[in-house]
């Protein structure tokens, strides 16, 4: 099963992902209607794209008492059944990644739907900072970094 | 009612003297005459700020304007302009800032913000969609730029709020203080920060949750995707993505027209230490982009310094690197990064700041000023530590910094050597020595805001056409480039988008977003209109041909070494031709006939 994997060190903060997420789903560019959100951490000189991680035992789905959230069996994305969603915002609070928000006009939950398996944010990121890949490959970036750190530390010892 | 596509709908007018906040509907027919951004700002300033207004008095205004394509997917449409009367030059001035501020203003529902009057005590403006408030800022006064941004985001409880601030440089009315956002993006030049400081306005914070109506969404999406592709495959854009604007260092230095040591030299072997490639190798640790741009020219850099600890900034971009670095004879990252950081924290323009220090260094080396004037600082060219010390003093307005804070021309005049200040109308030069690209000489001389390269950056064309030492045809080139840039700036497009978007392509974006049908000829008339309004503001202030000149160094002293050796600028010939092409008289004053054709009444 594929998920979105982010390498925050590559993110340049252009927010093209936000623009097209909003554009593709809502037909306009609106900073509150994007399902991916880039947070600029000024003090750390870092841009952090927050994305849905398609949790297996998804806290958002578990929190919903109206049965408005389900899983897409093909992609693993969380789907919002808008007719059932009452806009109670329990899912916003439940999300461990802070990526559920509320549509300002419809007052329904906004959650990444992986663009039915072809995520626009991945396609248009100029830095390759967002990948859509098999979940088992998650951690490869961290592995490489850890390996580098271990070798640097070793060099210093010698 | 017909929708005003591309426009957010209102212009916000805030009077700090009496605390009034008004919303005026954006008038599409005025936008069509000036597009937005720089053009509309010029028109409003011309009508609202009369001749002889004190730039640091309550009657000056800060007019922030976004453009019609901003806040949409249009690539690189993220600039916002501030237009004001400059305390540095006493001319019309406009300054552009990238980052995320402009789009956020449009999302909040405004095409522009006009700041008038003067507050009775420090305050900041909080634009939260329709809710706009003037907030107390006594607790922020005296804080540096980064601290102020952080404090406001914390106070408002939202990390995504966009904040434009001044630092102590603006509070201390350093005449080239800037307004800053996102830590390292500035309305850099001509002293907008001092004007903001004079109004006791510490910051403007913005949060927007709306969207901009688009005339032809499908066409816009298609144009945008095409532009991403062109930029991804464009060699110049790729060089910028890798090295930022410092990709220019190698070329400009080897062509022998890069500012070195207050423009006494056009080239230096030491520049090899600070080329774009050297920057990537030595100091870059991350990439930064403005809103909706896939060129990504911003670079995060750091040095570990024994003197200053860990120095971390975004930048320096090319003009900072050169004016602050090569122009003061400093060619090492440690001091260039630290000096940039100091100016950024105080909120002071690195270009005019660097130019002022370079002037002081030349005066020190020539014995015009001594240890007595510098309080013992050894202000030799190349002394990076002294550069950092003086940068701090400028921000504080202390010691020699108090003199340099009034600008290089004021300092040089005080020291009896006005000819050593590298400026036009009080505004300092960019790095391109006009002796190595003659068109740039005319650009600097005729720019409506004093010396400024982006009014008409002709050097690229001059190099490509292999005629950079010739004055022939440059009046026409400068004139056309001025019109073109006026359109780019009024669209609020980043100038780097020129790599992918010629005028025709830009007009396609305008048309897709707004539904306006403009052909290239009509657009160039808008450009000409803008240049003439800017000119008329200055004419009303008493500026004319006598002020459209260059320092003696560029007119009379040939470059001694390098690929531009032996060159001086023959300005008068270009100026005569330029005035004629513009339909201005030989004193540089627009004729009633030409103004009438452009629809400007005065």
XYZ file of C-alpha atoms in Angstrom:
760
model
C 0.000 0.000 0.000
C 1.382 3.393 -1.001
C 1.421 6.450 1.266
C 2.721 10.017 1.129
C 6.262 10.275 2.426
C 7.788 13.675 3.111
C 11.433 14.706 3.241
C 11.134 18.036 5.042
C 14.767 18.927 4.407
C 13.979 19.112 0.691
C 10.874 21.272 1.080
C 11.457 24.877 -0.059
C 8.134 26.219 1.199
C 6.741 27.267 -2.213
C 3.299 25.857 -1.297
C 2.619 24.765 -4.888
C 1.279 21.569 -3.236
C -1.228 23.620 -1.203
C -2.278 25.632 -4.252
C -2.993 22.596 -6.393
C -4.578 20.591 -3.603
C -7.106 23.362 -3.135
C -7.440 23.945 -6.899
C -7.961 20.271 -7.759
C -10.554 19.612 -5.073
C -12.279 22.976 -4.702
C -11.625 24.771 -7.992
C -9.914 27.723 -6.344
C -6.718 28.604 -4.502
C -7.575 28.973 -0.855
C -5.083 28.539 1.981
C -7.767 27.003 4.200
C -9.081 24.522 1.631
C -5.899 22.549 1.154
C -5.499 19.072 2.577
C -1.717 19.395 2.691
C -0.283 22.245 4.753
C 3.244 23.651 4.715
C 4.288 25.094 8.060
C 7.221 27.499 8.019
C 9.346 27.113 11.133
C 11.309 30.344 10.918
C 13.625 29.769 13.845
C 14.643 26.337 12.556
C 14.970 27.532 8.938
C 12.685 24.672 7.991
C 9.499 24.217 5.976
C 7.436 21.298 7.127
C 4.765 19.842 4.805
C 2.113 18.207 6.966
C 0.356 15.361 5.148
C -2.111 12.649 5.976
C -0.219 9.425 6.714
C -3.198 7.149 5.998
C -2.977 5.568 9.481
C -4.082 1.920 9.588
C -6.158 2.163 12.732
C -7.063 5.732 11.869
C -7.845 7.926 14.911
C -9.983 10.217 12.738
C -12.201 7.334 11.640
C -12.370 5.992 15.207
C -13.336 9.405 16.536
C -16.239 9.835 14.140
C -19.526 8.887 15.782
C -21.550 9.497 12.625
C -19.869 6.979 10.365
C -18.854 9.766 8.015
C -15.264 8.577 7.571
C -14.295 5.371 5.784
C -11.270 3.917 4.047
C -10.875 3.703 0.288
C -10.155 0.002 -0.190
C -7.956 0.634 -3.229
C -5.745 3.450 -2.001
C -6.094 3.336 1.781
C -7.120 6.997 1.815
C -9.640 8.260 4.339
C -12.846 9.252 2.593
C -15.335 11.781 3.910
C -18.989 10.935 3.277
C -20.190 14.495 3.219
C -23.866 13.608 3.650
C -23.078 11.987 6.987
C -20.490 14.512 8.232
C -22.014 16.989 10.684
C -18.900 19.140 11.055
C -18.453 18.277 14.755
C -14.661 18.537 14.393
C -13.804 15.526 16.569
C -11.602 14.234 13.732
C -9.659 17.522 13.692
C -8.727 16.985 17.318
C -8.063 13.261 16.863
C -5.565 13.550 14.000
C -2.004 13.026 15.311
C -0.572 14.910 12.337
C -2.735 18.030 12.474
C -3.914 17.590 8.885
C -7.669 17.482 9.249
C -9.438 20.802 8.842
C -12.918 22.083 8.109
C -14.206 23.488 4.817
C -15.268 27.059 5.600
C -18.404 27.052 3.446
C -19.566 23.424 3.558
C -18.482 23.009 7.196
C -17.455 19.418 6.482
C -14.157 17.665 7.197
C -11.269 18.091 4.739
C -9.009 15.041 4.597
C -6.490 13.980 1.962
C -8.034 11.547 -0.516
C -4.722 10.843 -2.288
C -6.367 12.196 -5.455
C -7.672 8.647 -6.125
C -4.134 7.313 -6.294
C -2.440 10.086 -8.322
C -1.601 12.803 -5.777
C -1.244 16.218 -7.415
C 1.140 17.463 -4.684
C 3.611 14.698 -5.539
C 3.321 15.381 -9.267
C 4.001 19.113 -8.988
C 6.496 19.421 -6.111
C 9.563 21.109 -7.685
C 11.868 19.650 -5.033
C 10.744 16.022 -4.985
C 10.045 16.552 -1.279
C 6.808 14.548 -1.335
C 6.890 10.977 -2.597
C 4.076 8.516 -3.101
C 5.598 5.190 -2.348
C 5.091 1.866 -0.677
C 4.764 2.232 3.058
C 7.558 -0.291 3.614
C 10.013 2.179 2.122
C 9.205 4.793 4.764
C 12.316 5.546 6.794
C 14.848 5.238 3.976
C 15.731 8.943 4.242
C 16.222 8.608 7.977
C 18.300 5.463 7.454
C 20.653 7.307 5.138
C 21.006 10.181 7.577
C 21.624 7.883 10.502
C 24.236 5.997 8.516
C 26.014 9.248 7.681
C 25.974 10.324 11.283
C 27.369 7.016 12.450
C 30.231 7.156 9.944
C 31.004 10.796 10.833
C 31.105 9.900 14.501
C 33.378 6.977 13.729
C 35.757 9.155 11.740
C 35.988 11.557 14.652
C 36.879 8.648 17.001
C 39.749 7.428 14.893
C -23.135 42.576 -11.004
C -20.219 41.471 -13.135
C -17.493 39.760 -11.123
C -14.186 41.574 -10.796
C -12.029 38.598 -11.683
C -8.503 38.668 -10.261
C -9.328 41.315 -7.684
C -9.829 40.710 -3.984
C -12.353 43.554 -3.992
C -11.219 46.208 -1.553
C -8.407 48.585 -0.745
C -7.890 49.132 2.957
C -7.195 52.656 4.163
C -5.837 53.064 7.681
C -5.243 56.459 9.266
C -2.977 56.116 12.273
C -3.506 59.702 13.459
C -7.191 59.275 14.192
C -7.386 55.485 14.193
C -9.887 55.195 11.320
C -10.064 52.065 9.173
C -11.960 52.207 5.884
C -12.553 49.807 3.027
C -12.777 51.275 -0.458
C -14.009 49.074 -3.307
C -11.261 48.331 -5.852
C -12.128 50.111 -9.078
C -11.535 47.754 -12.030
C -11.297 50.567 -14.565
C -8.358 52.118 -12.660
C -6.731 48.680 -12.377
C -7.079 48.272 -16.157
C -5.181 51.542 -16.647
C -2.312 50.546 -14.325
C -2.707 46.733 -13.852
C -2.002 46.926 -10.092
C 1.161 46.786 -7.934
C 3.748 49.380 -8.850
C 1.614 51.160 -11.449
C -1.414 51.686 -9.268
C 0.801 52.603 -6.305
C 2.484 55.318 -8.399
C -0.865 56.727 -9.521
C -2.205 56.858 -5.959
C 0.965 58.395 -4.515
C 0.977 61.056 -7.242
C -2.577 62.040 -6.325
C -2.406 61.666 -2.579
C 1.052 62.910 -1.544
C 1.589 66.522 -2.668
C 4.899 68.194 -3.523
C 7.348 68.978 -0.716
C 5.747 66.518 1.694
C 8.170 65.598 4.490
C 9.020 61.916 3.810
C 9.231 61.236 7.540
C 6.206 63.361 8.443
C 2.588 62.231 8.953
C 1.546 63.333 5.439
C 3.690 60.755 3.668
C 1.925 57.473 2.934
C 2.852 53.833 2.595
C 0.824 52.332 -0.237
C 1.024 48.532 -0.310
C -0.363 47.035 -3.518
C -0.704 43.474 -4.774
C -1.373 42.495 -8.385
C -4.318 40.873 -10.183
C -2.646 37.498 -10.771
C -1.533 37.247 -7.143
C -3.187 34.702 -4.863
C -3.808 32.404 -7.847
C -1.751 29.526 -9.258
C 0.090 31.937 -11.603
C 3.769 30.988 -11.097
C 5.866 33.553 -9.237
C 2.958 35.969 -8.710
C 3.930 36.722 -5.129
C 5.391 40.218 -5.096
C 3.850 43.083 -3.220
C 4.951 46.670 -3.733
C 5.134 49.527 -1.274
C 5.070 53.004 -2.773
C 6.045 56.116 -0.815
C 8.088 59.294 -0.948
C 11.634 58.255 -0.085
C 13.497 59.810 2.857
C 16.748 58.760 1.164
C 16.156 60.396 -2.222
C 13.148 62.708 -1.722
C 11.804 61.173 -4.935
C 8.957 58.804 -5.661
C 9.930 55.332 -4.512
C 8.576 51.838 -4.872
C 9.976 48.655 -3.424
C 9.016 45.026 -4.009
C 8.953 42.143 -1.604
C 8.501 38.433 -2.322
C 7.652 35.685 0.134
C 4.069 35.084 1.187
C 2.815 38.493 2.304
C 1.162 39.658 -0.932
C -0.872 36.483 -1.536
C -1.996 36.512 2.108
C -3.237 40.102 1.732
C -5.367 39.024 -1.221
C -6.672 35.988 0.656
C -7.725 38.443 3.386
C -9.799 40.285 0.786
C -7.621 43.279 -0.095
C -5.814 44.402 -3.238
C -3.903 47.007 -1.266
C -3.402 48.799 2.028
C -2.806 52.536 2.405
C -1.208 53.674 5.660
C -1.659 57.353 6.497
C -0.867 59.681 9.406
C 1.150 58.948 12.489
C 0.220 57.007 15.616
C 0.584 58.596 19.042
C 2.387 55.526 20.340
C 3.870 52.329 18.879
C 1.276 50.084 17.299
C 0.845 47.308 14.775
C -1.904 46.576 12.277
C -3.740 43.236 12.492
C -5.617 42.367 9.319
C -7.660 39.249 10.072
C -9.892 38.903 7.001
C -12.677 41.484 7.438
C -11.662 42.259 10.996
C -8.950 44.932 11.038
C -7.550 46.367 14.243
C -4.780 48.679 15.382
C -2.979 46.891 18.205
C -0.631 48.269 20.883
C 3.079 47.604 20.239
C 4.921 49.364 23.044
C 6.168 45.958 24.186
C 7.585 45.285 20.712
C 9.343 48.631 20.208
C 13.097 48.100 20.493
C 12.945 44.473 19.370
C 14.820 43.313 16.297
C 12.998 42.082 13.194
C 13.059 38.328 13.874
C 12.039 38.761 17.533
C 9.145 40.972 16.478
C 7.843 38.475 13.891
C 8.026 35.628 16.391
C 6.415 37.656 19.182
C 3.468 38.685 17.004
C 2.833 35.158 15.720
C 2.929 33.942 19.326
C 0.686 36.733 20.584
C -1.892 36.092 17.839
C -1.652 32.352 18.449
C -1.229 31.330 14.804
C 2.089 30.235 13.314
C 0.715 30.806 9.793
C 0.065 34.531 10.191
C 2.243 36.542 7.786
C 4.011 39.451 9.416
C 5.875 42.446 7.932
C 7.991 44.285 10.477
C 10.576 46.967 11.020
C 13.587 46.550 13.273
C 15.581 49.083 15.230
C 16.875 50.472 11.930
C 13.372 51.662 11.042
C 12.704 52.881 14.573
C 15.949 54.862 14.445
C 14.944 56.310 11.061
C 17.970 54.959 9.222
C 17.163 56.495 5.859
C 17.498 53.180 4.028
C 15.777 51.010 6.635
C 13.633 48.272 5.118
C 10.414 46.442 5.903
C 10.950 42.743 6.380
C 8.896 39.560 6.298
C 9.598 35.836 6.744
C 12.917 36.732 8.459
C 14.827 37.467 5.250
C 12.463 38.869 2.600
C 12.512 42.633 2.320
C 10.917 45.677 0.811
C 14.583 46.518 0.530
C 15.293 49.871 -0.922
C 14.838 53.621 -0.492
C 13.806 53.548 3.169
C 10.222 52.273 3.474
C 11.209 51.038 6.969
C 12.106 54.562 8.059
C 8.729 55.850 6.840
C 7.014 53.065 8.790
C 9.152 53.908 11.854
C 8.242 57.587 11.570
C 4.575 56.561 11.814
C 5.312 54.462 14.934
C 3.972 51.430 13.066
C 6.010 48.400 14.123
C 4.347 45.721 12.024
C 1.504 44.570 9.803
C 0.158 41.079 10.493
C -2.146 39.390 7.968
C -4.357 36.293 7.933
C -6.581 35.501 4.981
C -9.063 32.690 4.339
C -10.656 33.728 1.052
C -9.974 33.027 -2.611
C -9.678 35.074 -5.776
C -12.269 34.643 -8.568
C -10.750 33.508 -11.877
C -12.177 34.359 -15.307
C -10.935 31.274 -17.151
C -9.756 28.614 -14.672
C -8.973 25.913 -17.244
C -6.879 28.229 -19.372
C -5.015 29.424 -16.276
C -4.256 25.857 -15.173
C -2.950 24.965 -18.605
C -0.734 28.068 -18.820
C 0.619 27.394 -15.340
C 1.505 23.766 -16.043
C 3.220 24.810 -19.289
C 5.239 27.432 -17.408
C 6.367 24.925 -14.768
C 7.664 22.768 -17.617
C 9.493 25.608 -19.357
C 11.162 26.670 -16.091
C 12.111 23.105 -15.162
C 14.027 22.839 -18.437
C 15.408 26.387 -18.584
C 19.195 26.605 -18.053
C 19.040 30.039 -16.390
C 16.213 28.963 -14.075
C 18.136 25.804 -13.231
C 21.247 27.811 -12.384
C 19.112 29.940 -10.062
C 17.592 26.835 -8.483
C 21.059 25.493 -7.752
C 22.978 28.639 -6.783
C 20.406 31.379 -6.352
C 21.149 34.752 -7.943
C 24.817 34.224 -7.056
C 25.069 32.222 -10.277
C 25.794 35.726 -11.640
C 29.046 36.280 -9.719
C 31.301 34.357 -12.080
C 30.048 36.050 -15.226
C 29.797 39.648 -14.035
C 33.192 39.450 -12.325
C 34.955 37.958 -15.332
C 33.340 40.511 -17.636
C 34.937 43.098 -15.365
C 31.936 45.130 -14.267
C 31.233 43.963 -10.746
C 31.390 46.473 -7.893
C 34.682 46.060 -6.062
C 35.979 48.448 -3.373
C 33.480 51.258 -3.872
C 33.618 50.775 -7.661
C 37.358 51.512 -7.865
C 37.793 48.069 -9.479
C 35.562 46.059 -11.800
C 36.944 42.620 -11.102
C 38.765 40.647 -8.435
C 40.544 37.293 -8.281
C 39.274 36.897 -4.724
C 35.706 36.696 -6.026
C 36.491 33.040 -6.767
C 35.873 32.427 -3.037
C 32.300 33.596 -3.237
C 30.892 32.403 -6.558
C 27.559 30.606 -6.677
C 29.345 27.260 -6.869
C 31.530 28.171 -3.876
C 28.445 29.134 -1.919
C 26.800 25.759 -2.575
C 30.039 24.002 -1.655
C 30.758 25.965 1.522
C 27.644 27.340 3.187
C 24.299 26.262 1.702
C 22.141 23.917 3.797
C 18.684 24.319 2.277
C 16.508 25.823 -0.454
C 13.787 28.432 -0.022
C 11.104 29.677 -2.373
C 8.514 32.403 -2.379
C 4.841 31.526 -2.788
C 3.976 29.497 -5.859
C 7.375 29.636 -7.541
C 9.235 26.603 -8.830
C 12.533 28.414 -9.552
C 13.482 28.291 -5.840
C 16.322 30.855 -5.834
C 16.487 31.316 -2.034
C 19.319 29.562 -0.217
C 19.673 28.922 3.505
C 23.289 29.289 4.547
C 25.378 28.975 7.666
C 28.927 29.330 8.955
C 30.389 28.253 12.235
C 32.411 31.264 13.281
C 34.888 31.450 16.136
C 33.968 35.116 16.573
C 30.217 35.110 16.041
C 29.155 31.542 16.834
C 26.727 29.834 14.454
C 25.607 32.389 11.859
C 22.487 31.220 10.030
C 20.571 33.237 7.431
C 18.652 32.980 4.195
C 20.847 34.561 1.529
C 22.900 36.519 0.743
C 21.550 36.991 -2.761
C 23.695 38.587 -5.457
C 23.218 42.280 -4.652
C 23.860 41.769 -0.948
C 26.867 39.575 -1.596
C 28.401 42.195 -3.856
C 27.446 45.522 -2.266
C 28.178 44.266 1.223
C 31.021 41.940 0.226
C 33.056 42.672 -2.881
C 32.275 46.393 -2.729
C 33.880 46.614 0.722
C 36.713 44.299 -0.379
C 35.431 41.511 1.871
C 35.551 38.117 0.157
C 34.853 35.600 2.934
C 31.591 33.954 3.995
C 32.100 34.466 7.714
C 31.962 38.254 7.569
C 29.541 38.564 4.651
C 27.004 36.274 6.343
C 27.444 37.997 9.708
C 27.110 41.521 8.213
C 23.994 40.407 6.312
C 22.565 38.971 9.520
C 23.194 42.234 11.402
C 21.520 44.351 8.720
C 18.602 41.878 8.545
C 18.119 41.920 12.308
C 18.141 45.709 12.412
C 15.986 45.859 9.265
C 18.381 47.864 7.114
C 18.945 47.617 3.340
C 22.114 45.598 2.760
C 22.779 47.348 -0.562
C 22.744 50.955 0.613
C 24.295 49.801 3.894
C 27.159 48.106 2.065
C 27.578 51.092 -0.213
C 27.767 53.471 2.778
C 30.436 51.338 4.463
C 32.381 51.123 1.177
C 32.320 54.918 0.909
C 33.629 55.238 4.491
C 36.384 52.739 3.679
C 37.520 54.695 0.635
C 37.508 57.903 2.698
C 39.486 56.187 5.471
C 42.091 54.854 3.051
C 42.460 58.317 1.500
C 42.797 59.991 4.876
C 39.585 62.009 4.449
C 38.345 60.486 7.682
C 40.593 59.124 10.422
C 40.485 56.988 13.572
C 38.933 59.974 15.271
C 35.871 59.765 13.022
C 35.613 55.989 13.299
C 36.240 55.714 17.050
C 39.324 53.700 16.297
C 37.748 51.208 13.875
C 40.328 50.432 11.168
C 38.078 50.930 8.196
C 40.358 49.509 5.507
C 38.907 47.778 2.469
C 38.744 44.097 3.245
C 38.382 44.433 7.015
C 35.383 42.171 7.562
C 35.323 42.691 11.299
C 35.136 46.471 10.794
C 32.286 45.949 8.291
C 30.320 44.089 10.951
C 31.080 46.697 13.604
C 29.938 49.567 11.404
C 26.830 47.642 10.283
C 25.793 47.437 13.933
C 26.535 51.162 14.475
C 24.371 52.104 11.458
C 21.430 50.165 12.893
C 21.933 51.877 16.242
C 22.679 55.289 14.711
C 25.748 55.597 16.903
C 29.277 56.906 16.219
C 30.165 56.866 12.528
C 26.956 54.883 12.029
C 24.910 58.005 12.776
C 26.500 59.742 9.797
C 26.253 56.743 7.473
C 22.612 56.169 8.496
C 21.656 59.265 6.501
C 22.944 57.635 3.312
C 26.199 57.637 1.395
C 25.525 60.986 -0.315
C 24.808 62.793 2.965
C 27.908 61.283 4.579
C 30.163 62.057 1.607
C 28.816 65.614 1.458
C 29.545 66.068 5.151
C 33.099 64.863 4.547
C 33.458 67.241 1.603
C 33.686 64.542 -1.092
C 30.167 64.099 -2.533
C 31.685 62.680 -5.739
C 32.856 59.570 -3.841
C 29.308 58.477 -2.999
C 28.251 55.918 -5.597
C 24.651 57.038 -5.961
C 22.076 58.746 -8.171
C 19.614 61.076 -6.423
C 20.884 59.637 -3.131
C 20.129 56.002 -3.933
C 23.112 53.662 -4.117
C 24.126 51.608 -7.143
C 23.578 47.923 -7.622
C 26.624 45.770 -8.369
C 26.664 46.265 -12.148
C 29.274 48.919 -12.915
C 27.740 50.928 -15.782
C 31.140 51.259 -17.444
C 30.826 47.582 -18.410
C 27.254 47.828 -19.758
C 26.434 51.301 -20.988
C 22.683 50.806 -20.988
C 22.879 50.364 -17.237
C 24.346 53.879 -17.016
C 21.203 55.315 -18.568
C 19.069 52.994 -16.405
C 20.648 54.275 -13.195
C 20.566 57.922 -14.314
C 16.897 57.968 -15.329
C 15.406 55.595 -12.741
C 12.494 57.327 -10.978
C 13.726 56.191 -7.565
C 17.429 56.985 -7.924
C 20.013 54.371 -8.889
C 18.294 51.011 -9.192
C 19.095 48.108 -11.485
C 15.636 46.500 -11.774
C 14.032 49.561 -13.371
C 15.661 48.381 -16.596
C 18.151 45.496 -16.273
C 19.575 45.733 -19.786
C 22.973 44.142 -19.158
C 21.829 40.627 -20.092
C 20.685 41.767 -23.530
C 23.799 43.921 -23.919
C 26.058 40.931 -23.212
C 24.028 38.654 -25.489
C 24.141 41.198 -28.331
C 27.851 41.711 -27.779
C 27.498 45.504 -27.701
C 27.786 46.287 -24.029
C 30.426 48.998 -24.498
C 28.424 50.889 -27.100
C 26.007 53.738 -26.367
C 24.329 53.171 -29.740
C 20.681 52.150 -29.499
C 20.750 51.966 -25.722
C 18.201 54.751 -25.223
C 15.605 52.673 -27.070
C 16.624 49.495 -25.228
C 16.396 51.168 -21.811
C 13.067 52.776 -22.663
C 11.496 49.510 -23.787
C 12.924 47.594 -20.832
C 11.579 50.250 -18.456
C 8.070 49.824 -19.858
C 8.331 46.044 -19.748
C 9.564 46.000 -16.138
C 6.828 48.421 -15.102
C 4.303 45.857 -16.356
C 6.058 42.936 -14.603
C 6.159 44.915 -11.326
C 2.533 45.964 -11.677
C 1.428 42.374 -12.213
C 3.288 41.593 -8.961
C 5.251 38.947 -10.867
C 8.775 38.083 -9.776
C 11.268 39.392 -12.333
C 12.749 35.879 -12.603
C 9.566 34.816 -14.400
C 10.948 36.738 -17.385
C 12.994 33.596 -18.162
C 9.823 31.758 -19.124
C 7.284 34.478 -19.760
C 7.701 37.114 -22.436
C 5.211 39.970 -22.579
C 2.765 37.986 -24.701
C 2.744 35.092 -22.226
C 2.297 37.453 -19.278
C -0.706 38.992 -20.979
C -2.184 35.524 -21.452
C -1.986 35.054 -17.682
C -3.621 38.442 -17.076
C -6.347 37.545 -19.523
C -6.976 34.087 -18.001
C -7.178 35.526 -14.492
C -9.022 38.816 -15.109
C -10.691 38.413 -18.472
C -9.080 41.664 -19.653
C -8.133 41.627 -23.281
C -4.835 43.505 -23.616
C -2.527 43.312 -26.616
C 1.218 43.929 -26.372
C 0.970 47.432 -27.761
C -1.670 48.428 -25.231
C 0.402 46.916 -22.442
C 3.466 48.929 -23.477
C 1.332 52.071 -23.305
C 0.464 51.129 -19.716
C 4.198 50.766 -19.044
C 4.827 54.184 -20.542
C 1.965 55.675 -18.525
C 3.475 54.334 -15.305
C 6.938 55.731 -16.124
C 5.424 59.123 -16.856
C 3.387 59.255 -13.638
C 6.541 58.389 -11.686
C 8.443 61.042 -13.581
C 5.767 63.670 -12.942
C 5.922 63.020 -9.206
C 9.639 63.843 -9.325
C 9.191 66.832 -11.661
C 6.733 68.274 -9.163
C 9.452 67.907 -6.506
C 11.892 69.891 -8.678
C 13.870 67.053 -10.269
C 15.010 67.415 -13.879
C 17.911 66.679 -16.231
C 20.469 68.043 -13.757
C 19.616 65.120 -11.464
C 19.700 62.435 -14.195
C 23.428 61.968 -13.939
C 26.085 59.590 -12.659
C 28.989 59.995 -10.230
C 32.137 61.373 -11.866
C 33.827 57.990 -11.397
C 31.656 56.406 -14.087
C 31.813 59.374 -16.450
C 35.519 60.210 -16.257
C 37.620 57.466 -14.621
C 38.264 54.529 -16.986
C 38.249 51.076 -15.394
C 41.886 50.158 -14.869
C 41.843 46.395 -15.261
C 39.881 43.433 -16.524
C 37.554 42.808 -19.443
C 35.957 46.262 -19.219
C 39.302 48.058 -19.016
C 39.416 51.618 -20.355
C 35.663 52.148 -20.379
C 33.709 55.212 -19.203
C 30.041 56.100 -19.745
C 29.158 58.663 -22.381
C 25.869 59.597 -20.766
C 24.806 62.841 -22.467
C 24.355 61.280 -25.884
C 22.130 58.521 -24.514
C 20.192 60.982 -22.376
C 19.381 63.294 -25.336
C 18.155 60.360 -27.346
C 16.161 58.920 -24.428
C 14.314 62.179 -23.714
C 13.444 62.500 -27.358
C 12.091 58.945 -27.573
C 10.085 59.516 -24.389
C 8.520 62.674 -25.803
C 10.043 64.701 -22.980
C 11.807 68.030 -23.461
C 15.576 68.240 -23.174
C 15.231 69.131 -19.496
C 13.697 65.690 -19.014
C 10.195 67.005 -18.418
C 7.250 65.237 -20.070
C 5.407 67.411 -22.573
C 1.732 68.194 -22.080
C 1.055 66.590 -25.430
C 2.583 63.232 -24.494
C 0.916 63.216 -21.081
C -2.419 63.946 -22.712
C -1.966 60.975 -25.059
C -1.304 58.756 -22.042
C -4.391 60.022 -20.270
C -2.535 61.682 -17.429
C -3.911 65.001 -16.230
C -1.721 67.055 -13.948
